[in-house]
Short mmCIF file of C-alpha atoms in Angstrom, two decimals:
data_model
loop_
_atom_site.label_atom_id
_atom_site.label_comp_id
_atom_site.label_asym_id
_atom_site.label_seq_id
_atom_site.Cartn_x
_atom_site.Cartn_y
_atom_site.Cartn_z
CA UNK O 960 13.53 -22.51 8.85
CA UNK O 961 10.83 -19.86 9.56
CA UNK O 962 8.43 -19.06 6.43
CA UNK O 963 9.66 -15.88 4.86
CA UNK O 964 7.01 -13.15 5.26
CA UNK O 965 6.17 -10.74 2.21
CA UNK O 966 8.50 -7.44 2.95
CA UNK O 967 6.64 -4.55 4.37
CA UNK O 968 4.13 -6.97 5.84
CA UNK O 969 2.90 -6.73 9.35
CA UNK O 970 4.24 -10.09 10.10
CA UNK O 971 7.82 -9.22 8.71
CA UNK O 972 7.86 -6.14 10.57
CA UNK O 973 6.82 -8.47 13.81
CA UNK O 974 9.58 -10.76 13.18
CA UNK O 975 12.11 -7.98 12.52
CA UNK O 976 11.22 -6.33 15.84
CA UNK O 977 11.60 -9.63 17.58
CA UNK O 978 14.77 -10.34 16.38
CA UNK O 979 15.97 -6.77 16.87
CA UNK O 980 14.73 -6.60 20.51
CA UNK O 981 15.41 -10.16 21.84
CA UNK O 982 19.23 -9.83 22.00
CA UNK O 983 19.23 -6.30 23.69
CA UNK O 984 16.61 -7.13 26.18
CA UNK O 985 18.65 -10.47 27.11
CA UNK O 986 21.73 -8.58 27.67
CA UNK O 987 20.18 -6.01 29.96
CA UNK O 988 18.41 -8.42 31.74
CA UNK O 989 21.19 -10.82 32.59
CA UNK O 990 23.36 -7.75 33.56
CA UNK O 991 20.65 -6.55 36.01
CA UNK O 992 20.65 -10.41 37.22
CA UNK O 993 24.56 -10.60 37.47
CA UNK O 994 24.49 -7.31 39.75
CA UNK O 995 22.39 -8.93 42.05
CA UNK O 996 24.09 -12.22 41.80
CA UNK O 997 27.51 -10.50 42.31
CA UNK O 998 26.16 -9.02 45.68
CA UNK O 999 25.79 -12.55 46.91
CA UNK O 1000 29.08 -14.11 45.93
CA UNK O 1001 31.33 -14.93 49.15
CA UNK O 1002 34.03 -12.79 49.65
CA UNK O 1003 36.70 -15.26 48.74
CA UNK O 1004 35.08 -15.62 45.36
CA UNK O 1005 34.92 -11.95 44.51
CA UNK O 1006 37.41 -12.58 41.67
CA UNK O 1007 35.74 -15.07 40.04
CA UNK O 1008 32.57 -13.23 40.31
CA UNK O 1009 34.05 -10.20 38.88
CA UNK O 1010 35.44 -12.06 35.84
CA UNK O 1011 31.83 -13.71 35.35
CA UNK O 1012 30.46 -9.98 35.63
CA UNK O 1013 33.19 -9.16 32.92
CA UNK O 1014 31.98 -11.74 30.53
CA UNK O 1015 28.44 -10.78 31.07
CA UNK O 1016 28.95 -7.40 30.13
CA UNK O 1017 30.74 -8.40 27.00
CA UNK O 1018 28.09 -10.52 25.99
CA UNK O 1019 25.54 -7.66 26.75
CA UNK O 1020 27.48 -5.31 24.51
CA UNK O 1021 27.55 -7.82 21.72
CA UNK O 1022 23.66 -8.47 22.10
CA UNK O 1023 23.35 -4.74 21.81
CA UNK O 1024 25.42 -4.39 18.73
CA UNK O 1025 23.48 -7.33 17.08
CA UNK O 1026 20.18 -5.95 18.06
CA UNK O 1027 20.81 -2.35 16.90
CA UNK O 1028 22.66 -3.35 13.47
CA UNK O 1029 20.77 -6.38 12.73
CA UNK O 1030 24.31 -8.37 12.27
CA UNK O 1031 26.13 -10.84 14.48
CA UNK O 1032 23.32 -12.81 15.48
CA UNK O 1033 25.41 -16.27 15.84
CA UNK O 1034 28.22 -14.21 17.72
CA UNK O 1035 25.49 -13.01 20.00
CA UNK O 1036 24.12 -16.73 20.45
CA UNK O 1037 27.78 -17.94 21.19
CA UNK O 1038 28.20 -15.32 23.98
CA UNK O 1039 24.79 -16.14 25.53
CA UNK O 1040 25.88 -19.93 25.79
CA UNK O 1041 29.41 -19.10 27.17
CA UNK O 1042 28.25 -16.84 29.71
CA UNK O 1043 25.33 -19.14 31.14
CA UNK O 1044 27.64 -22.08 30.82
CA UNK O 1045 30.40 -20.21 32.81
CA UNK O 1046 27.96 -18.99 35.61
CA UNK O 1047 26.45 -22.53 35.82
CA UNK O 1048 29.81 -24.30 36.09
CA UNK O 1049 31.10 -21.86 38.75
CA UNK O 1050 27.88 -21.73 41.04
CA UNK O 1051 29.53 -24.21 43.53
CA UNK O 1052 31.78 -21.38 44.47
CA UNK O 1053 29.47 -18.29 43.86
CA UNK O 1054 26.51 -19.39 45.86
CA UNK O 1055 26.17 -22.91 45.78
CA UNK O 1056 23.66 -25.39 43.82
CA UNK O 1057 20.23 -23.86 42.58
CA UNK O 1058 22.30 -20.45 42.79
CA UNK O 1059 19.60 -17.89 41.78
CA UNK O 1060 22.49 -16.34 39.46
CA UNK O 1061 22.81 -19.20 37.34
CA UNK O 1062 19.07 -20.35 37.51
CA UNK O 1063 17.77 -16.68 36.24
CA UNK O 1064 20.71 -16.41 33.85
CA UNK O 1065 19.46 -19.85 32.45
CA UNK O 1066 15.70 -19.21 32.10
CA UNK O 1067 16.07 -15.44 30.79
CA UNK O 1068 18.40 -16.72 28.12
CA UNK O 1069 16.11 -19.67 27.21
CA UNK O 1070 12.95 -17.54 26.97
CA UNK O 1071 14.71 -15.07 24.68
CA UNK O 1072 16.07 -17.69 22.40
CA UNK O 1073 12.15 -18.70 21.63
CA UNK O 1074 11.69 -15.29 20.00
CA UNK O 1075 15.06 -14.71 18.38
CA UNK O 1076 15.51 -18.27 16.87
CA UNK O 1077 13.52 -21.33 15.27
CA UNK O 1078 12.67 -24.25 17.38
CA UNK O 1079 15.52 -26.06 15.36
CA UNK O 1080 18.16 -23.95 17.27
CA UNK O 1081 16.45 -22.90 20.35
CA UNK O 1082 15.63 -26.48 21.40
CA UNK O 1083 19.14 -27.76 21.30
CA UNK O 1084 20.84 -25.05 22.60
CA UNK O 1085 18.32 -24.90 25.57
CA UNK O 1086 18.67 -28.45 26.23
CA UNK O 1087 22.56 -28.11 25.99
CA UNK O 1088 22.33 -25.42 28.74
CA UNK O 1089 20.29 -27.33 30.92
CA UNK O 1090 22.59 -30.41 30.72
CA UNK O 1091 25.46 -27.88 31.56
CA UNK O 1092 23.64 -26.69 34.63
CA UNK O 1093 22.48 -30.47 35.68
CA UNK O 1094 26.09 -31.41 35.44
CA UNK O 1095 27.11 -28.83 37.77
CA UNK O 1096 24.62 -29.30 40.46
CA UNK O 1097 23.80 -32.86 40.19
CA UNK O 1098 20.37 -34.58 38.93
CA UNK O 1099 18.72 -34.47 42.27
CA UNK O 1100 17.08 -30.98 41.25
CA UNK O 1101 16.05 -32.04 37.71
CA UNK O 1102 12.41 -32.51 39.20
CA UNK O 1103 12.31 -28.76 40.12
CA UNK O 1104 14.33 -27.04 37.44
CA UNK O 1105 13.02 -29.08 34.43
CA UNK O 1106 9.26 -28.30 34.59
CA UNK O 1107 9.97 -24.70 35.11
CA UNK O 1108 12.48 -24.42 32.39
CA UNK O 1109 9.96 -26.38 30.24
CA UNK O 1110 6.77 -24.26 31.20
CA UNK O 1111 8.67 -20.94 30.69
CA UNK O 1112 10.02 -21.96 27.31
CA UNK O 1113 6.79 -23.27 26.08
CA UNK O 1114 4.94 -20.08 27.42
CA UNK O 1115 7.40 -17.98 25.58
CA UNK O 1116 6.84 -19.84 22.48
CA UNK O 1117 3.19 -19.73 22.63
CA UNK O 1118 3.10 -16.08 22.97
CA UNK O 1119 5.57 -15.61 19.90
CA UNK O 1120 3.43 -17.87 17.75
CA UNK O 1121 0.29 -16.28 18.54
CA UNK O 1122 1.52 -12.80 18.10
CA UNK O 1123 2.83 -13.81 14.65
CA UNK O 1124 -0.39 -15.54 13.78
CA UNK O 1125 -2.35 -12.27 14.84
CA UNK O 1126 0.19 -10.33 12.59
CA UNK O 1127 -0.63 -12.71 9.73
CA UNK O 1128 -4.32 -12.30 10.22
CA UNK O 1129 -3.72 -8.56 10.24
CA UNK O 1130 -2.10 -8.71 6.62
CA UNK O 1131 -4.68 -11.20 5.37
CA UNK O 1132 -7.38 -8.55 6.54
CA UNK O 1133 -5.55 -5.74 4.63
CA UNK O 1134 -5.15 -7.85 1.42
CA UNK O 1135 -8.83 -8.71 1.49
CA UNK O 1136 -9.56 -4.90 2.11
CA UNK O 1137 -7.02 -3.82 -0.78
CA UNK O 1138 -8.87 -6.46 -3.02
CA UNK O 1139 -12.12 -5.28 -2.52
CA UNK O 1140 -11.03 -1.78 -3.11
CA UNK O 1141 -9.51 -2.60 -6.31
CA UNK O 1142 -12.72 -4.68 -7.54
CA UNK O 1143 -14.70 -1.73 -6.57
CA UNK O 1144 -12.56 0.60 -8.51
CA UNK O 1145 -12.81 -1.66 -11.46
CA UNK O 1146 -16.55 -1.93 -11.21
CA UNK O 1147 -16.44 1.98 -11.04
CA UNK O 1148 -14.33 2.13 -14.11
CA UNK O 1149 -16.22 -0.33 -15.86
CA UNK O 1150 -19.55 1.56 -14.91
CA UNK O 1151 -17.98 4.92 -16.36
CA UNK O 1152 -16.89 3.20 -19.45
CA UNK O 1153 -20.46 1.74 -20.06
CA UNK O 1154 -22.08 5.26 -19.55
CA UNK O 1155 -19.59 6.68 -22.06
CA UNK O 1156 -20.20 3.77 -24.47
CA UNK O 1157 -23.75 4.42 -24.10
CA UNK O 1158 -23.55 8.02 -24.90
CA UNK O 1159 -21.13 7.35 -28.04
CA UNK O 1160 -23.89 4.76 -29.22
CA UNK O 1161 -26.48 7.52 -28.86
CA UNK O 1162 -24.63 9.56 -31.01
CA UNK O 1163 -23.46 7.12 -33.46
CA UNK O 1164 -25.63 4.06 -34.25
CA UNK O 1165 -28.80 5.69 -32.59
CA UNK O 1166 -28.41 8.58 -35.22
CA UNK O 1167 -28.22 6.24 -37.68
CA UNK O 1168 -31.21 4.19 -36.87
CA UNK O 1169 -33.24 7.61 -36.38
CA UNK O 1170 -31.98 8.74 -40.04
CA UNK O 1171 -33.29 5.28 -41.59
CA UNK O 1172 -36.71 5.51 -39.39
CA UNK O 1173 -37.32 9.22 -40.38
CA UNK O 1174 -36.07 9.26 -43.91
CA UNK O 1175 -36.18 6.02 -44.94
CA UNK O 1176 -37.79 6.50 -48.63
CA UNK O 1177 -35.10 9.53 -49.14
CA UNK O 1178 -31.98 7.49 -48.03
CA UNK O 1179 -29.58 5.99 -49.97
CA UNK O 1180 -29.18 2.12 -48.83
CA UNK O 1181 -25.32 2.39 -49.81
CA UNK O 1182 -25.05 5.40 -47.69
CA UNK O 1183 -27.10 3.91 -44.72
CA UNK O 1184 -24.50 0.84 -45.01
CA UNK O 1185 -21.52 3.19 -45.07
CA UNK O 1186 -22.85 4.99 -41.94
CA UNK O 1187 -23.44 1.78 -40.23
CA UNK O 1188 -19.73 0.64 -41.03
CA UNK O 1189 -18.59 3.86 -39.69
CA UNK O 1190 -20.46 3.44 -36.47
CA UNK O 1191 -19.31 -0.13 -35.99
CA UNK O 1192 -15.84 1.03 -36.42
CA UNK O 1193 -15.84 3.65 -33.57
CA UNK O 1194 -18.21 1.48 -31.12
CA UNK O 1195 -15.47 -1.59 -31.64
CA UNK O 1196 -12.43 0.84 -31.37
CA UNK O 1197 -11.24 -0.05 -34.87
CA UNK O 1198 -11.66 3.77 -35.96
CA UNK O 1199 -8.76 4.76 -33.54
CA UNK O 1200 -8.06 8.25 -33.43
CA UNK O 1201 -9.71 11.20 -35.60
CA UNK O 1202 -9.69 9.45 -38.94
CA UNK O 1203 -11.82 9.81 -41.88
CA UNK O 1204 -13.54 6.52 -40.57
CA UNK O 1205 -15.09 8.28 -37.57
CA UNK O 1206 -18.67 8.83 -37.70
CA UNK O 1207 -19.63 12.42 -37.37
CA UNK O 1208 -21.27 13.48 -34.09
CA UNK O 1209 -22.88 16.50 -32.70
CA UNK O 1210 -20.46 17.39 -29.90
CA UNK O 1211 -22.81 19.68 -27.97
CA UNK O 1212 -25.44 17.01 -27.73
CA UNK O 1213 -22.59 14.62 -26.77
CA UNK O 1214 -21.44 16.90 -24.00
CA UNK O 1215 -24.77 17.18 -22.72
CA UNK O 1216 -24.42 13.70 -21.49
CA UNK O 1217 -21.87 14.92 -18.75
CA UNK O 1218 -23.73 17.73 -17.63
CA UNK O 1219 -26.26 17.61 -14.45
CA UNK O 1220 -24.75 13.96 -13.22
CA UNK O 1221 -23.34 15.69 -10.02
CA UNK O 1222 -24.38 18.62 -7.55
CA UNK O 1223 -22.84 21.30 -9.93
CA UNK O 1224 -25.31 23.55 -11.88
CA UNK O 1225 -23.58 23.81 -15.18
CA UNK O 1226 -24.84 26.64 -17.63
CA UNK O 1227 -24.30 25.30 -21.15
CA UNK O 1228 -23.74 28.08 -23.78
CA UNK O 1229 -23.38 26.61 -27.28
CA UNK O 1230 -22.66 28.78 -30.64
CA UNK O 1231 -23.83 26.66 -33.79
CA UNK O 1232 -23.64 23.04 -34.13
CA UNK O 1233 -20.01 21.91 -34.28
CA UNK O 1234 -19.66 18.43 -35.58
CA UNK O 1235 -16.53 16.43 -34.76
CA UNK O 1236 -15.66 12.87 -35.25
CA UNK O 1237 -17.00 10.29 -32.74
CA UNK O 1238 -13.50 9.44 -31.17
CA UNK O 1239 -12.80 13.36 -30.96
CA UNK O 1240 -16.37 13.74 -29.27
CA UNK O 1241 -15.51 11.08 -26.71
CA UNK O 1242 -12.26 12.84 -26.07
CA UNK O 1243 -14.31 15.89 -25.56
CA UNK O 1244 -16.66 14.19 -23.25
CA UNK O 1245 -14.28 12.72 -20.89
CA UNK O 1246 -12.05 16.00 -20.64
CA UNK O 1247 -15.00 18.01 -19.73
CA UNK O 1248 -16.08 15.60 -17.45
CA UNK O 1249 -12.81 15.52 -15.50
CA UNK O 1250 -12.98 19.23 -15.52
CA UNK O 1251 -16.42 19.44 -14.06
CA UNK O 1252 -15.50 16.95 -11.24
CA UNK O 1253 -12.40 19.00 -10.46
CA UNK O 1254 -14.74 22.11 -10.23
CA UNK O 1255 -17.38 20.25 -8.03
CA UNK O 1256 -14.31 18.63 -5.68
CA UNK O 1257 -12.03 21.80 -5.37
CA UNK O 1258 -13.58 25.14 -6.41
CA UNK O 1259 -15.94 25.59 -3.64
CA UNK O 1260 -18.56 26.67 -6.00
CA UNK O 1261 -21.94 25.16 -7.05
CA UNK O 1262 -21.94 26.57 -10.62
CA UNK O 1263 -19.79 26.28 -13.67
CA UNK O 1264 -19.98 27.46 -17.13
CA UNK O 1265 -19.51 25.09 -20.13
CA UNK O 1266 -19.14 27.05 -23.50
CA UNK O 1267 -18.83 25.24 -26.85
CA UNK O 1268 -18.51 26.99 -30.32
CA UNK O 1269 -16.90 26.18 -33.76
CA UNK O 1270 -14.66 28.30 -35.71
CA UNK O 1271 -14.73 26.77 -39.22
CA UNK O 1272 -13.54 23.21 -38.65
CA UNK O 1273 -11.84 24.48 -35.38
CA UNK O 1274 -13.90 23.44 -32.33
CA UNK O 1275 -13.09 25.33 -28.86
CA UNK O 1276 -14.92 24.00 -25.61
CA UNK O 1277 -14.32 26.10 -22.42
CA UNK O 1278 -15.20 24.96 -18.82
CA UNK O 1279 -14.94 28.03 -16.38
CA UNK O 1280 -16.08 28.67 -12.71
CA UNK O 1281 -15.36 31.28 -10.26
CA UNK O 1282 -14.04 29.17 -7.47
CA UNK O 1283 -11.18 29.63 -5.06
CA UNK O 1284 -8.72 28.73 -7.92
CA UNK O 1285 -4.88 27.41 -7.85
CA UNK O 1286 -1.61 27.79 -8.83
CA UNK O 1287 -1.51 25.01 -11.76
CA UNK O 1288 2.39 25.01 -11.53
CA UNK O 1289 2.15 23.90 -8.31
CA UNK O 1290 0.31 20.87 -8.75
CA UNK O 1291 2.37 17.68 -8.04
CA UNK O 1292 3.31 15.33 -11.04
CA UNK O 1293 1.67 12.52 -8.98
CA UNK O 1294 -1.93 14.18 -9.41
CA UNK O 1295 -2.85 13.07 -12.87
CA UNK O 1296 -6.58 14.42 -12.95
CA UNK O 1297 -6.26 17.36 -15.04
CA UNK O 1298 -3.12 16.25 -16.53
CA UNK O 1299 -3.93 12.78 -17.61
CA UNK O 1300 -7.64 12.90 -18.07
CA UNK O 1301 -7.93 16.08 -19.90
CA UNK O 1302 -4.47 17.55 -21.14
CA UNK O 1303 -3.16 14.04 -22.43
CA UNK O 1304 -6.53 12.84 -23.53
CA UNK O 1305 -6.84 16.12 -26.14
CA UNK O 1306 -3.44 15.63 -27.15
CA UNK O 1307 -4.04 12.06 -27.94
CA UNK O 1308 -7.17 13.30 -30.21
CA UNK O 1309 -5.08 15.46 -31.91
CA UNK O 1310 -6.33 18.58 -29.90
CA UNK O 1311 -4.83 20.76 -27.26
CA UNK O 1312 -5.76 21.84 -23.55
CA UNK O 1313 -4.71 24.67 -21.78
CA UNK O 1314 -5.53 25.48 -18.10
CA UNK O 1315 -5.50 29.03 -16.62
CA UNK O 1316 -6.15 29.84 -13.10
CA UNK O 1317 -4.80 31.54 -9.79
CA UNK O 1318 -5.99 31.73 -6.29
CA UNK O 1319 -9.06 33.88 -5.88
CA UNK O 1320 -9.93 34.16 -9.64
CA UNK O 1321 -11.56 30.77 -10.57
CA UNK O 1322 -10.10 28.57 -13.40
CA UNK O 1323 -10.40 28.12 -16.86
CA UNK O 1324 -10.12 24.96 -18.66
CA UNK O 1325 -9.80 25.52 -22.55
CA UNK O 1326 -10.16 22.46 -25.09
CA UNK O 1327 -9.21 23.12 -28.81
CA UNK O 1328 -9.59 20.61 -31.63
CA UNK O 1329 -8.30 22.20 -34.94
CA UNK O 1330 -10.09 19.98 -37.25
CA UNK O 1331 -8.83 17.42 -39.53
#
């Protein structure tokens, strides 16, 4: 029993191709061999020759059907054995001992069996066919026939094994490359998360430390402790979404952490100093970063405008460019950049995001948080 290869692997495709092509190749080959064998049949044995040729044609039809449909492998094997046995048993009348017709049919069938069946099937069947041929022509030719048949079968089996091992090696290299790509992606994601965490750390715990350093005498210890508890909740994720336990963050300062990281020149325009919970600021930071990445990759311009302004508790952030633009409705569902990293992220933080664009008119991403 051959080991089962993972579906879709190169090894599995190779095995499927071998099983699919071996029967038709055998069928066509034995038909061609039989055409030349029939030409050498004596006139008095022509009826027998035509009967054998009919059996060969029927078997070839079964071989092609089995190869094209993937069914009837056992039936194809049965016909392969029957026609070789029939030609070998009757070679005394169709051309004498060591008839090329019988010899070539035997070796062709034995070779193709090495690609179609495992050794547990191919070896006994080939041995039985050899025994049938020797019974018909005598054991005097065993010294000539046996080495040739063994050599050809071993060569066919070796070729099959080497090609299968090569296919398996390709699968291993593919899997290794995929594993490296996954590790690289995970490392990149972890690095981005660390940078976001450091930015968040700057706007939470660092702000508290600065408050204590600068206003140590005027600051109430209980208030500092409350700030510290809030910062810890945000940094450990215990604060969740925009809740009363989020520490307050200067959104403009937080958004400056994503400006200037790439090749894009960003003009930051801020009105006032909007203050938002840290978890909301993190959603804004991630959404703005994704919007700027899309400008850099797809807008075909080198500049963008980032506007930040507050309207009471309401905060509005706009990322605009004058690039090539696109049709937002035509973006496929499989592309989750703006949809997943911008729209869904803002919705999760209790806000909203809209994307306006058309070809030739640039794009505008508008992020809104209505306040608590």
